[in-house]
Every structure is written in C-alpha cells, then in structure tokens.
PDB file of C-alpha atoms in Angstrom:
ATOM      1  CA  UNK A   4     -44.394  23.851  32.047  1.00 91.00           C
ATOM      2  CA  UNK A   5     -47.688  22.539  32.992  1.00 95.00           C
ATOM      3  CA  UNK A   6     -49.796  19.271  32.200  1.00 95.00           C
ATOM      4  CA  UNK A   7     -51.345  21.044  28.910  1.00 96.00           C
ATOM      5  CA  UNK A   8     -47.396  21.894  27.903  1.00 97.00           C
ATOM      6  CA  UNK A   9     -47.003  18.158  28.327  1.00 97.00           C
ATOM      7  CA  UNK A  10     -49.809  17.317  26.485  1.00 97.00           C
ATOM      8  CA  UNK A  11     -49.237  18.974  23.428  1.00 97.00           C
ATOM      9  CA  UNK A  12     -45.607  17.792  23.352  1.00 97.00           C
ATOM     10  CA  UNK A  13     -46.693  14.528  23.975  1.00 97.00           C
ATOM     11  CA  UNK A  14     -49.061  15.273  20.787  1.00 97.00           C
ATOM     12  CA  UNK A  15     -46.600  16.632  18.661  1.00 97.00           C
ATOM     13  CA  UNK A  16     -44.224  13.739  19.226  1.00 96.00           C
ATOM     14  CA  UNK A  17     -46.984  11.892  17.464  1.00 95.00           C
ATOM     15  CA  UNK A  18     -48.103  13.657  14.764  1.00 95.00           C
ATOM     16  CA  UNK A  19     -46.041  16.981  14.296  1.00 95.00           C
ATOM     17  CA  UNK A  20     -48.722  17.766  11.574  1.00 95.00           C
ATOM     18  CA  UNK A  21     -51.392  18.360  13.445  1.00 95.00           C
ATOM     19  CA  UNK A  22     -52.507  22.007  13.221  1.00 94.00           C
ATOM     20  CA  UNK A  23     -53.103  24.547  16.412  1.00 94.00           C
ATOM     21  CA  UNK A  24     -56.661  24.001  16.356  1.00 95.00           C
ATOM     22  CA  UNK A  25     -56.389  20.047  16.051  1.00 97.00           C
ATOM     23  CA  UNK A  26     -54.306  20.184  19.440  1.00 97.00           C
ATOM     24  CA  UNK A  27     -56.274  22.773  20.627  1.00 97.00           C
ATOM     25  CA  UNK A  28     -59.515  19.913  20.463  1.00 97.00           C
ATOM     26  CA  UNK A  29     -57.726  17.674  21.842  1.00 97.00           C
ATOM     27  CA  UNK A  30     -56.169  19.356  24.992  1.00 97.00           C
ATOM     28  CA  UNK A  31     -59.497  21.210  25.315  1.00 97.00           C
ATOM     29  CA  UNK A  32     -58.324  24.851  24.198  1.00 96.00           C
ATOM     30  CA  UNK A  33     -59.185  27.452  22.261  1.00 96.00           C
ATOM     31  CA  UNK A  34     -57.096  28.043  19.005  1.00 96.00           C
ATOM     32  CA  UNK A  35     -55.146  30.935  20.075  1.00 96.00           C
ATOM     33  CA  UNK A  36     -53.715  29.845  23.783  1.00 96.00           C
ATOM     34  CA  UNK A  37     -52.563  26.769  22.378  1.00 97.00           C
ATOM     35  CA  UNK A  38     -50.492  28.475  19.418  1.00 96.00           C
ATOM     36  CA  UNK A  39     -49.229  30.708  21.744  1.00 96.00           C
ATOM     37  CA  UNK A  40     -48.443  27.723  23.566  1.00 97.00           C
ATOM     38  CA  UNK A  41     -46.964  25.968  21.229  1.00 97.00           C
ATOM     39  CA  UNK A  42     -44.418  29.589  19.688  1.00 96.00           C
ATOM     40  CA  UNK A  43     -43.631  29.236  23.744  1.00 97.00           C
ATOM     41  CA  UNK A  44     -42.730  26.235  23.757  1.00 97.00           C
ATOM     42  CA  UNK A  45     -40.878  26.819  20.372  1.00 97.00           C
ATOM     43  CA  UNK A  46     -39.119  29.889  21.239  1.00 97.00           C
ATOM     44  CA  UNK A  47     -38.092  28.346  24.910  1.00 97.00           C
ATOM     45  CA  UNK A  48     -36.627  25.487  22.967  1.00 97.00           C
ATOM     46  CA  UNK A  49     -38.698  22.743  24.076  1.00 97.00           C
ATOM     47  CA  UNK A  50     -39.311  22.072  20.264  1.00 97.00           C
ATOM     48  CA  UNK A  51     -35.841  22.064  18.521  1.00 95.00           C
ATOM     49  CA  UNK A  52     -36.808  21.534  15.074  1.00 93.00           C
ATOM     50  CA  UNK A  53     -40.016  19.615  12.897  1.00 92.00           C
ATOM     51  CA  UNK A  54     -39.206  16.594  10.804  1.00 92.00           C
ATOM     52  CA  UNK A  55     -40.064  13.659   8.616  1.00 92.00           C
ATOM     53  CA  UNK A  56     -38.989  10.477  10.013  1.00 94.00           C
ATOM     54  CA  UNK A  57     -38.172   8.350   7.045  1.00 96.00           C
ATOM     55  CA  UNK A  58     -38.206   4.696   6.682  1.00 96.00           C
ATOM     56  CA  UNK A  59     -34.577   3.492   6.312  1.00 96.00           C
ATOM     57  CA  UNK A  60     -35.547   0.045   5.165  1.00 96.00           C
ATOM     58  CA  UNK A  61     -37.336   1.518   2.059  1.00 98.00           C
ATOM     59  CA  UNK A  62     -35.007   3.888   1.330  1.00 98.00           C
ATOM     60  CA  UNK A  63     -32.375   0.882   1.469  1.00 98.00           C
ATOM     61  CA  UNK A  64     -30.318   1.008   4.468  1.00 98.00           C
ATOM     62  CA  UNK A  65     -31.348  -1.574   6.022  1.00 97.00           C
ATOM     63  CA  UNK A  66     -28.320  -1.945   8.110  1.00 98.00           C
ATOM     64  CA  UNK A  67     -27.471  -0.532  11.495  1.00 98.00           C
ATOM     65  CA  UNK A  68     -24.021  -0.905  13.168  1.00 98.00           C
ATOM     66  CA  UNK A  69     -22.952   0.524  16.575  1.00 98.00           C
ATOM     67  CA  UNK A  70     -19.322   1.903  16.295  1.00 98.00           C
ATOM     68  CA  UNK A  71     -16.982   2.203  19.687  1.00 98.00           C
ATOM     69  CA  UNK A  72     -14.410   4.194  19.135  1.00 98.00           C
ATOM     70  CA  UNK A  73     -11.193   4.454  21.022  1.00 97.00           C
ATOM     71  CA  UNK A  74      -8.538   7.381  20.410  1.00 96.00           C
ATOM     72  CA  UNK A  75      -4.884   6.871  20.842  1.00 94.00           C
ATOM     73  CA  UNK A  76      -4.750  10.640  22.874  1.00 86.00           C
ATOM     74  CA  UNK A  77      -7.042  12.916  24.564  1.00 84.00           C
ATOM     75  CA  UNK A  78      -5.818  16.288  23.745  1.00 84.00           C
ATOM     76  CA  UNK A  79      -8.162  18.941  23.364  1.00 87.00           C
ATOM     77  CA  UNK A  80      -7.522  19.424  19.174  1.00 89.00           C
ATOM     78  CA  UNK A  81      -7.516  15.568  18.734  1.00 90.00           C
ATOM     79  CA  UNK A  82     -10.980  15.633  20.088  1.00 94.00           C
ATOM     80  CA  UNK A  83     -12.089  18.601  18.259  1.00 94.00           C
ATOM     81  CA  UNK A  84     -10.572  17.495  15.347  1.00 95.00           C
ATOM     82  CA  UNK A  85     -12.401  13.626  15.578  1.00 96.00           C
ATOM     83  CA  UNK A  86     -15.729  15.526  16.377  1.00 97.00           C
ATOM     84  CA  UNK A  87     -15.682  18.118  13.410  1.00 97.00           C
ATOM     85  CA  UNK A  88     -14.928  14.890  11.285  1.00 97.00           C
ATOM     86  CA  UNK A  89     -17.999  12.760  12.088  1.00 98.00           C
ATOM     87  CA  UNK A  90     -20.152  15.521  11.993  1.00 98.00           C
ATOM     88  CA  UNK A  91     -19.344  15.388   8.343  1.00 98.00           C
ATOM     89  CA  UNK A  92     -20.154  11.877   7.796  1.00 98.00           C
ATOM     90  CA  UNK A  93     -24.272  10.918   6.595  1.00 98.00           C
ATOM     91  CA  UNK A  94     -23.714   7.734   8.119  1.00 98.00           C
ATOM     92  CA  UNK A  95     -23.532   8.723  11.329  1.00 98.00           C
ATOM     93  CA  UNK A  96     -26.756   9.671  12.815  1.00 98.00           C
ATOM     94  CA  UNK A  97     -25.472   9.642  16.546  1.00 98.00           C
ATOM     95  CA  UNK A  98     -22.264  10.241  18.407  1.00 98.00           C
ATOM     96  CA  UNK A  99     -21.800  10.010  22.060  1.00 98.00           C
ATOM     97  CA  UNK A 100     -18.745  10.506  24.487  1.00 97.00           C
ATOM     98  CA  UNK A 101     -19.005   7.689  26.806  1.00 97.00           C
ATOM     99  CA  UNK A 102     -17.270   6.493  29.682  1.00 96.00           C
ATOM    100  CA  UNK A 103     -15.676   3.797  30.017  1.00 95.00           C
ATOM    101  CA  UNK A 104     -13.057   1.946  27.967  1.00 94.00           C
ATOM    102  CA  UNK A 105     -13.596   3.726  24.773  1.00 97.00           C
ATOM    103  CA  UNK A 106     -14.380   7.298  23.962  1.00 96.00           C
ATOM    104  CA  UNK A 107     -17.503   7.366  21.367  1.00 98.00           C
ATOM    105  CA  UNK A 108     -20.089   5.508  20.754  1.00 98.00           C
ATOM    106  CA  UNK A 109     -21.788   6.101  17.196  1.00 98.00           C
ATOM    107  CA  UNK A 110     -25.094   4.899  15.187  1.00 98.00           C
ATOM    108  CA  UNK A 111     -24.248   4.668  11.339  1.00 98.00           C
ATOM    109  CA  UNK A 112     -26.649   3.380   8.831  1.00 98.00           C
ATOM    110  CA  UNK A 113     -25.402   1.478   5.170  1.00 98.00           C
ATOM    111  CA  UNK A 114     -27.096  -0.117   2.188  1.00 98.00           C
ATOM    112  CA  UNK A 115     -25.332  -3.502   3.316  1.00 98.00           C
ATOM    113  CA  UNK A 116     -22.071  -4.861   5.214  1.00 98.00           C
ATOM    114  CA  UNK A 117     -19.887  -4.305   1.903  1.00 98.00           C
ATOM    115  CA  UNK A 118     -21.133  -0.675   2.160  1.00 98.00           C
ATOM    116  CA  UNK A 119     -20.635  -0.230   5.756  1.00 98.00           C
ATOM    117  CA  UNK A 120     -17.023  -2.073   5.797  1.00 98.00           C
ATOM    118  CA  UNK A 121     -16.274   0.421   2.466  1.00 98.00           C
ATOM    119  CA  UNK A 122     -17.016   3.359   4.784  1.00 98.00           C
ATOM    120  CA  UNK A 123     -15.240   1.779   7.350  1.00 98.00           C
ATOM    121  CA  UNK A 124     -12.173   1.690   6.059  1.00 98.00           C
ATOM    122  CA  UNK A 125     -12.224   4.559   3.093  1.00 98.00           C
ATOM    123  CA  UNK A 126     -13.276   7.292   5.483  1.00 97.00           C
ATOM    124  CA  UNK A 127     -13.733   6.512   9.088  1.00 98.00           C
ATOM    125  CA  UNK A 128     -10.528   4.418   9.893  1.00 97.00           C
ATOM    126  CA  UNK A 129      -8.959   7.171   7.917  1.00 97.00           C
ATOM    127  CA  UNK A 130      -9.497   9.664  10.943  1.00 96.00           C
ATOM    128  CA  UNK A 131      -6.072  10.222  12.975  1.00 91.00           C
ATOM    129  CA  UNK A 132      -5.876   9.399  16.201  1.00 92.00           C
ATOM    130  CA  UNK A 133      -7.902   6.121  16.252  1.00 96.00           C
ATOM    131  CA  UNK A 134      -6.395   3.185  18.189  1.00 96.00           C
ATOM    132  CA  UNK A 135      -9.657   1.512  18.221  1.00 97.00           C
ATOM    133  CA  UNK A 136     -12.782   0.723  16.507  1.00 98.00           C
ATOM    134  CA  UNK A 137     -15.250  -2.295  17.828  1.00 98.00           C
ATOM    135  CA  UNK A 138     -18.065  -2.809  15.298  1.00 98.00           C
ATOM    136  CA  UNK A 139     -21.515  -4.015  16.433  1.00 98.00           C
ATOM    137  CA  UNK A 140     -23.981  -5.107  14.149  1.00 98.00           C
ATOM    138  CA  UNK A 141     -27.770  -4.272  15.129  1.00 98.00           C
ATOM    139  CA  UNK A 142     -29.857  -7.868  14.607  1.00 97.00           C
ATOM    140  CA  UNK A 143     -33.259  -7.357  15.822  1.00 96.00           C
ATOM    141  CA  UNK A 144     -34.829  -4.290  15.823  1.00 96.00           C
ATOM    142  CA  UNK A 145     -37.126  -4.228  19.077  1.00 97.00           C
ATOM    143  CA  UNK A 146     -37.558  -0.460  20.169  1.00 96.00           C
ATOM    144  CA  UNK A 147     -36.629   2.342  18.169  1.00 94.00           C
ATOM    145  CA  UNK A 148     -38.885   5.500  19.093  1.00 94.00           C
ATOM    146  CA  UNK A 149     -38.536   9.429  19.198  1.00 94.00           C
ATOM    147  CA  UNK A 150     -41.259   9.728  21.391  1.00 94.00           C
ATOM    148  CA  UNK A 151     -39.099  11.264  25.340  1.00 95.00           C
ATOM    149  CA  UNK A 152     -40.857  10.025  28.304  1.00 95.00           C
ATOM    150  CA  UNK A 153     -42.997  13.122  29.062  1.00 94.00           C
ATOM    151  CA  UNK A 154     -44.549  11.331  32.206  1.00 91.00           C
ATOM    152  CA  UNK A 155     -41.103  11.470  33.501  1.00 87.00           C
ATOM    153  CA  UNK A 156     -40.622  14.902  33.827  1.00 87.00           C
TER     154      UNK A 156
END
C-alpha cells in the first residue's frame, strides 16, 4: 500500500459516493488505475463493505449505553453460546472481549431508558451464564467517527 492507496481510503472514509473518476481528480489519476485501485483494495480487503451511516437521533434512539458484562464460567460453549446470542440482538452494535474484571464490553442503542431497561431485562439478562452486568449511560457525545487514522499506518 502506497500514499495514493492511503489517499483514496482516506477519501472514501469521507464520502464513499464518490465515483472512480472523482477520486481519480483528486489523487491526480487517470480513471482506470484508480478503479483498479480501488477493486485492489476491495478484493485485498482493505474495504470490507459500503454503507449509509444513519443518524440515530432522527431515527429515535437517542440513547447510548455501554454494557460490561461478566460471565459466571469460561468454558468454551458458554462463550460461544453468549457470542451467537448478541450477535442476534439490533441493539448491540459492538461487542468486545476485554480484559480485565469483566469479559465484554458492548455498545447498544434504545429509543429511551424504559426501552433500554425493557431489553435489559426481557432479553439480555435472560442469557445464561451472566453473573454480571454494569450499565453505563453515554452523556455527552464528544467524538464519534468512522474515519481509522490512515496517517498512522
């Protein structure tokens, strides 16, 4: 990967609309290196997938909560089984294993606390195998990008 790979990921973090020959302008290419470019970088998997970020306040879920989840074991199944489970769940846009005290961290979205808590306790308290769940409601919004550091790299 070169500094041209890097720009036009660093483009298409922006605006994954912009067309072959827009990025081609703007990393000064011709159309046809920069979509083949862009299928390599596709096809080597530095592009998983092309989305639509939506707004979550106007679509009404306007809250954010920060789950830590503990498990009472650490058997291989248990943590399969815990795993296939959230995957199921809308409200959870992120799970981590962490270190540390607890086992997951997770990023669920709701309309409002009474919809969170009613997930809470309807479906994700219903899991087996959980000793522990620490809820932490998001305030203050003060970073929230999808933008990697392609400087870094």
């Amino acid at each position: 990967m070169d500094s041209t790979d890097r720009q036009i990921l660093k483009l298409l973090q922006q605006d994954a609309n912009l067309s072959a020959s827009e990025l081609a302008e703007k990393v000064n290419l011709s159309q046809s290196p920069c979509w083949r470019r862009i299928n390599r970088l596709q096809e080597d998997g530095y592009i998983k997938h092309r989305v639509a970020l939506l707004d979550r306040q106007k679509l009404g879920l306007s809250l954010v909560v920060f789950v830590n989840i503990k498990l009472s074991a650490h058997g291989w199944n248990m943590l399969n089984e815990f795993e296939e489970a959230i995957v199921s769940f809308p409200e959870v846009l992120e799970c981590w294993t962490i270190s540390g005290g607890m086992d997951y961290t997770l990023r669920v979205v709701s309309r409002d606390i009474s919809s969170y808590e009613q997930f809470l306790r309807s479906r994700l308290l219903q899991l087996p195998h959980i000793q522990e769940a620490q809820s932490n409601i998001a305030m203050t919004e003060v970073k929230n990008s999808t933008q990697l550091p392609l400087e870094a790299i």
